[in-house]
PDB file of C-alpha atoms in Angstrom:
ATOM      1  CA  MET A1099      55.147  -9.397  19.502  1.00  0.00           C
ATOM      2  CA  ARG A1100      52.130  -9.680  22.185  1.00  0.00           C
ATOM      3  CA  ARG A1101      50.554  -6.457  22.290  1.00  0.00           C
ATOM      4  CA  GLY A1102      50.500  -6.791  18.174  1.00  0.00           C
ATOM      5  CA  LEU A1103      48.555  -9.248  17.650  1.00  0.00           C
ATOM      6  CA  GLY A1104      45.537  -8.988  20.891  1.00  0.00           C
ATOM      7  CA  TRP A1105      45.338  -4.842  19.168  1.00  0.00           C
ATOM      8  CA  LEU A1106      44.973  -6.908  14.965  1.00  0.00           C
ATOM      9  CA  GLY A1107      42.579  -9.373  17.244  1.00  0.00           C
ATOM     10  CA  LEU A1108      40.781  -6.616  18.664  1.00  0.00           C
ATOM     11  CA  LEU A1109      40.512  -4.993  14.968  1.00  0.00           C
ATOM     12  CA  MET A1110      39.400  -7.440  13.484  1.00  0.00           C
ATOM     13  CA  LEU A1111      36.207  -8.472  16.181  1.00  0.00           C
ATOM     14  CA  VAL A1112      35.458  -4.540  15.428  1.00  0.00           C
ATOM     15  CA  GLY A1113      35.410  -5.437  11.915  1.00  0.00           C
ATOM     16  CA  CYS A1114      33.558  -8.056  12.190  1.00  0.00           C
ATOM     17  CA  ALA A1115      31.198  -6.240  14.644  1.00  0.00           C
ATOM     18  CA  PRO A1116      27.502  -5.916  12.987  1.00  0.00           C
ATOM     19  CA  PRO A1117      26.704  -2.674  12.098  1.00  0.00           C
ATOM     20  CA  SER A1118      24.879   0.235  13.956  1.00  0.00           C
ATOM     21  CA  GLU A1119      23.270   1.555  11.496  1.00  0.00           C
ATOM     22  CA  PRO A1120      19.840  -0.352  10.075  1.00  0.00           C
ATOM     23  CA  PRO A1121      20.161  -1.416   6.401  1.00  0.00           C
ATOM     24  CA  SER A1122      19.713   1.760   4.376  1.00  0.00           C
ATOM     25  CA  TRP A1123      16.149   1.737   3.259  1.00  0.00           C
ATOM     26  CA  LYS A1124      15.471   1.070  -0.447  1.00  0.00           C
ATOM     27  CA  VAL A1125      12.610   3.252  -1.405  1.00  0.00           C
ATOM     28  CA  PHE A1126      11.635   2.837  -5.825  1.00  0.00           C
ATOM     29  CA  PRO A1127       7.478   2.717  -7.901  1.00  0.00           C
ATOM     30  CA  LEU A1128       6.083  -0.694  -7.283  1.00  0.00           C
ATOM     31  CA  GLN A1129       2.718  -0.118  -9.962  1.00  0.00           C
ATOM     32  CA  ARG A1130      -0.543  -2.108  -8.546  1.00  0.00           C
ATOM     33  CA  ASN A1131      -2.612  -1.764 -12.061  1.00  0.00           C
ATOM     34  CA  THR A1132      -0.977   1.656 -13.480  1.00  0.00           C
ATOM     35  CA  PRO A1133       1.917   3.370 -13.813  1.00  0.00           C
ATOM     36  CA  HIS A1134       1.927   5.622 -10.819  1.00  0.00           C
ATOM     37  CA  ASP A1135      -0.247   3.214  -7.965  1.00  0.00           C
ATOM     38  CA  GLY A1136       1.780   1.536  -5.521  1.00  0.00           C
ATOM     39  CA  LEU A1137       5.538   2.402  -3.582  1.00  0.00           C
ATOM     40  CA  ALA A1138       7.605   0.305  -2.533  1.00  0.00           C
ATOM     41  CA  VAL A1139       9.764   0.483   1.132  1.00  0.00           C
ATOM     42  CA  VAL A1140      11.958  -2.051   1.389  1.00  0.00           C
ATOM     43  CA  ASN A1141      12.083  -1.451   5.355  1.00  0.00           C
ATOM     44  CA  GLN A1142      13.909  -4.643   6.879  1.00  0.00           C
ATOM     45  CA  PRO A1143      16.744  -7.323   5.418  1.00  0.00           C
ATOM     46  CA  ASP A1144      16.191  -9.543   2.763  1.00  0.00           C
ATOM     47  CA  GLY A1145      14.178  -7.331   0.751  1.00  0.00           C
ATOM     48  CA  TYR A1146      10.831  -7.679   3.441  1.00  0.00           C
ATOM     49  CA  GLY A1147       9.120  -4.278   2.932  1.00  0.00           C
ATOM     50  CA  ILE A1148       5.429  -2.611   2.754  1.00  0.00           C
ATOM     51  CA  HIS A1149       3.292  -1.636  -0.331  1.00  0.00           C
ATOM     52  CA  VAL A1150       1.446   1.592   0.046  1.00  0.00           C
ATOM     53  CA  PHE A1151      -1.227   1.683  -1.787  1.00  0.00           C
ATOM     54  CA  LEU A1152      -1.547   5.183  -4.392  1.00  0.00           C
ATOM     55  CA  GLU A1153      -4.922   6.702  -4.173  1.00  0.00           C
ATOM     56  CA  THR A1154      -6.573  10.274  -5.620  1.00  0.00           C
ATOM     57  CA  ASP A1155      -9.532  12.360  -4.097  1.00  0.00           C
ATOM     58  CA  THR A1156     -10.999  13.939  -6.907  1.00  0.00           C
ATOM     59  CA  SER A1157     -14.312  14.301  -5.534  1.00  0.00           C
ATOM     60  CA  ASP A1158     -13.585  17.841  -6.275  1.00  0.00           C
ATOM     61  CA  PRO A1159     -13.162  18.074  -9.489  1.00  0.00           C
ATOM     62  CA  ALA A1160     -10.421  20.962  -9.831  1.00  0.00           C
ATOM     63  CA  VAL A1161      -8.645  19.572  -7.389  1.00  0.00           C
ATOM     64  CA  CYS A1162      -7.083  15.896  -6.838  1.00  0.00           C
ATOM     65  CA  ARG A1163      -4.992  15.786  -4.412  1.00  0.00           C
ATOM     66  CA  PRO A1164      -3.406  12.000  -2.292  1.00  0.00           C
ATOM     67  CA  ARG A1165      -6.414   9.437  -0.380  1.00  0.00           C
ATOM     68  CA  TRP A1166      -4.523   8.062   2.295  1.00  0.00           C
ATOM     69  CA  LEU A1167      -4.769   4.031   2.728  1.00  0.00           C
ATOM     70  CA  PRO A1168      -1.984   3.440   6.205  1.00  0.00           C
ATOM     71  CA  ASP A1169      -3.008  -0.753   5.373  1.00  0.00           C
ATOM     72  CA  PRO A1170      -0.424  -1.637   3.561  1.00  0.00           C
ATOM     73  CA  ALA A1171       0.874  -4.902   1.310  1.00  0.00           C
ATOM     74  CA  ARG A1172       3.739  -6.998   2.762  1.00  0.00           C
ATOM     75  CA  LEU A1173       6.185  -6.718   0.239  1.00  0.00           C
ATOM     76  CA  PHE A1174       8.508  -9.596  -0.942  1.00  0.00           C
ATOM     77  CA  ASN A1175      12.092  -9.805  -2.512  1.00  0.00           C
ATOM     78  CA  GLY A1176      12.453  -5.484  -3.148  1.00  0.00           C
ATOM     79  CA  ASN A1177      16.147  -5.793  -3.494  1.00  0.00           C
ATOM     80  CA  GLY A1178      15.534  -8.421  -6.300  1.00  0.00           C
ATOM     81  CA  SER A1179      14.609  -8.461 -10.113  1.00  0.00           C
ATOM     82  CA  THR A1180      10.649  -9.608  -9.499  1.00  0.00           C
ATOM     83  CA  PRO A1181       9.208  -7.426  -6.703  1.00  0.00           C
ATOM     84  CA  PHE A1182       5.595  -8.381  -5.426  1.00  0.00           C
ATOM     85  CA  SER A1183       3.111  -8.150  -2.480  1.00  0.00           C
ATOM     86  CA  SER A1184       1.152 -10.176  -1.149  1.00  0.00           C
ATOM     87  CA  GLY A1185      -0.963  -9.861   2.563  1.00  0.00           C
ATOM     88  CA  LEU A1186      -1.350  -7.411   4.786  1.00  0.00           C
ATOM     89  CA  ALA A1187       1.368  -5.913   6.654  1.00  0.00           C
ATOM     90  CA  THR A1188       1.260  -3.152  10.099  1.00  0.00           C
ATOM     91  CA  ARG A1189       0.146   0.387  10.195  1.00  0.00           C
ATOM     92  CA  MET A1190       2.668   0.918  12.706  1.00  0.00           C
ATOM     93  CA  GLU A1191       5.437   0.232   9.610  1.00  0.00           C
ATOM     94  CA  PHE A1192       3.524   2.279   7.607  1.00  0.00           C
ATOM     95  CA  PHE A1193       3.930   5.136  10.058  1.00  0.00           C
ATOM     96  CA  ALA A1194       7.351   4.322  10.334  1.00  0.00           C
ATOM     97  CA  ALA A1195       7.881   4.373   6.676  1.00  0.00           C
ATOM     98  CA  VAL A1196       6.107   8.333   5.608  1.00  0.00           C
ATOM     99  CA  ALA A1197       7.948   9.610   8.434  1.00  0.00           C
ATOM    100  CA  ARG A1198      10.485   9.813   6.715  1.00  0.00           C
ATOM    101  CA  LYS A1199      11.253  12.452   4.545  1.00  0.00           C
ATOM    102  CA  ASP A1200      12.257  10.155   0.765  1.00  0.00           C
ATOM    103  CA  VAL A1201       9.565   7.916   1.539  1.00  0.00           C
ATOM    104  CA  THR A1202       7.675  11.090   1.992  1.00  0.00           C
ATOM    105  CA  SER A1203       9.112  12.985  -1.102  1.00  0.00           C
ATOM    106  CA  ALA A1204       8.541   9.356  -3.042  1.00  0.00           C
ATOM    107  CA  LEU A1205       5.393   9.506  -2.672  1.00  0.00           C
ATOM    108  CA  GLN A1206       4.757  13.130  -3.686  1.00  0.00           C
ATOM    109  CA  GLN A1207       6.103  13.019  -6.943  1.00  0.00           C
ATOM    110  CA  GLU A1208       4.064   9.359  -7.419  1.00  0.00           C
ATOM    111  CA  LEU A1209       1.163  11.100  -6.167  1.00  0.00           C
ATOM    112  CA  GLU A1210       1.295  14.454  -8.472  1.00  0.00           C
ATOM    113  CA  ALA A1211       2.367  11.956 -11.119  1.00  0.00           C
ATOM    114  CA  LEU A1212      -0.756   9.790 -10.448  1.00  0.00           C
ATOM    115  CA  CYS A1213      -2.689  12.893 -10.104  1.00  0.00           C
ATOM    116  CA  GLN A1214      -2.202  14.533 -13.403  1.00  0.00           C
ATOM    117  CA  ALA A1215      -2.650  10.778 -15.082  1.00  0.00           C
ATOM    118  CA  ARG A1216      -6.821  10.470 -14.122  1.00  0.00           C
ATOM    119  CA  ALA A1217      -7.411  14.300 -13.261  1.00  0.00           C
ATOM    120  CA  PRO A1218      -4.862  16.190 -15.487  1.00  0.00           C
ATOM    121  CA  LYS A1219      -7.455  19.550 -15.517  1.00  0.00           C
ATOM    122  CA  ALA A1220      -7.356  19.635 -11.608  1.00  0.00           C
ATOM    123  CA  SER A1221      -4.555  21.419  -9.718  1.00  0.00           C
ATOM    124  CA  TRP A1222      -3.056  19.234  -7.122  1.00  0.00           C
ATOM    125  CA  VAL A1223      -2.608  19.833  -3.414  1.00  0.00           C
ATOM    126  CA  TRP A1224      -0.182  17.798  -1.529  1.00  0.00           C
ATOM    127  CA  SER A1225      -1.534  16.542   1.649  1.00  0.00           C
ATOM    128  CA  GLU A1226       0.284  15.013   4.221  1.00  0.00           C
ATOM    129  CA  PRO A1227      -0.062  10.935   5.397  1.00  0.00           C
ATOM    130  CA  PRO A1228      -1.123  10.285   8.661  1.00  0.00           C
ATOM    131  CA  ARG A1229       1.592   8.969  11.094  1.00  0.00           C
ATOM    132  CA  THR A1230      -0.455   8.185  13.696  1.00  0.00           C
ATOM    133  CA  GLU A1231      -3.928   5.634  14.214  1.00  0.00           C
ATOM    134  CA  GLY A1232      -5.504   8.774  15.472  1.00  0.00           C
ATOM    135  CA  GLU A1233      -4.943  10.871  12.185  1.00  0.00           C
ATOM    136  CA  VAL A1234      -5.934   8.537  10.479  1.00  0.00           C
ATOM    137  CA  VAL A1235      -9.630   8.489   8.358  1.00  0.00           C
ATOM    138  CA  PRO A1236     -12.117   6.016   7.844  1.00  0.00           C
ATOM    139  CA  LEU A1237     -12.738   6.029   3.849  1.00  0.00           C
ATOM    140  CA  GLN A1238     -16.516   7.013   2.715  1.00  0.00           C
ATOM    141  CA  LEU A1239     -18.121   5.000   0.624  1.00  0.00           C
ATOM    142  CA  PRO A1240     -20.967   5.800  -0.784  1.00  0.00           C
ATOM    143  CA  ALA A1241     -23.884   3.068   0.511  1.00  0.00           C
ATOM    144  CA  LEU A1242     -25.276   0.339  -1.725  1.00  0.00           C
ATOM    145  CA  GLU A1243     -28.580   0.914  -3.995  1.00  0.00           C
ATOM    146  CA  GLU A1244     -31.027  -1.918  -4.172  1.00  0.00           C
ATOM    147  CA  ALA A1245     -30.012  -1.665  -7.843  1.00  0.00           C
ATOM    148  CA  ASP A1246     -26.365  -2.824  -6.461  1.00  0.00           C
ATOM    149  CA  LEU A1247     -26.908  -5.931  -5.164  1.00  0.00           C
ATOM    150  CA  LEU A1248     -27.083  -9.169  -5.802  1.00  0.00           C
ATOM    151  CA  THR A1249     -30.140 -11.194  -5.747  1.00  0.00           C
ATOM    152  CA  ASN A1250     -30.773 -14.039  -3.028  1.00  0.00           C
ATOM    153  CA  PRO A1251     -29.972 -16.940  -4.444  1.00  0.00           C
ATOM    154  CA  VAL A1252     -32.677 -19.240  -2.361  1.00  0.00           C
ATOM    155  CA  GLU A1253     -35.139 -17.155  -3.368  1.00  0.00           C
ATOM    156  CA  GLU A1254     -34.132 -17.189  -6.797  1.00  0.00           C
ATOM    157  CA  LEU A1255     -34.073 -20.914  -6.528  1.00  0.00           C
ATOM    158  CA  LYS A1256     -37.788 -20.814  -5.404  1.00  0.00           C
ATOM    159  CA  ARG A1257     -38.164 -18.574  -8.682  1.00  0.00           C
ATOM    160  CA  VAL A1258     -36.535 -21.063 -11.378  1.00  0.00           C
ATOM    161  CA  GLU A1259     -39.014 -23.930  -9.424  1.00  0.00           C
ATOM    162  CA  GLU A1260     -41.893 -22.781 -10.129  1.00  0.00           C
ATOM    163  CA  LEU A1261     -41.573 -21.752 -13.179  1.00  0.00           C
ATOM    164  CA  LEU A1262     -40.761 -25.070 -14.144  1.00  0.00           C
ATOM    165  CA  GLN A1263     -43.268 -26.536 -12.423  1.00  0.00           C
ATOM    166  CA  ASP A1264     -45.576 -24.707 -14.482  1.00  0.00           C
ATOM    167  CA  GLN A1265     -43.795 -25.418 -18.149  1.00  0.00           C
ATOM    168  CA  PRO A1266     -46.630 -28.663 -19.931  1.00  0.00           C
ATOM    169  CA  ASP A1267     -44.768 -32.194 -20.259  1.00  0.00           C
ATOM    170  CA  PRO A1268     -43.783 -32.300 -23.694  1.00  0.00           C
TER     171      PRO A1268
END
């Protein structure tokens, strides 16, 4: 009898032990502004994870390829009915996520659909996401021209005051 209770107690302890595998990851599209421009990856308990922002490179009108932004947003409520993102997650989480086949497959599917929407006549070309800090290519943005810059507010205030001083009193 004692031996049976001992085995029963041992089985109950083994059954109550935390699982050796981490909880399964959940991957789903999460729109930012337009369909297919974001992917949610739940990689932590309680629905936390990353929200990968998806962008395309159409600098060559004949080709559309992914433009990788390895600084994802922090995903909240990924297991709930209204997931959202705020702030930044780490690049290490991005690298860990893109190393998974299910995430890479979802990225490829969403980015191809995004390219089809943005450049329907361009050929789709897949390029692998960066998997380490050394593979990250900084995004080159065009330089601002003088016409794009705002007027210095101090100088603008001086001009307004000069204009007002030159006005005759009514």
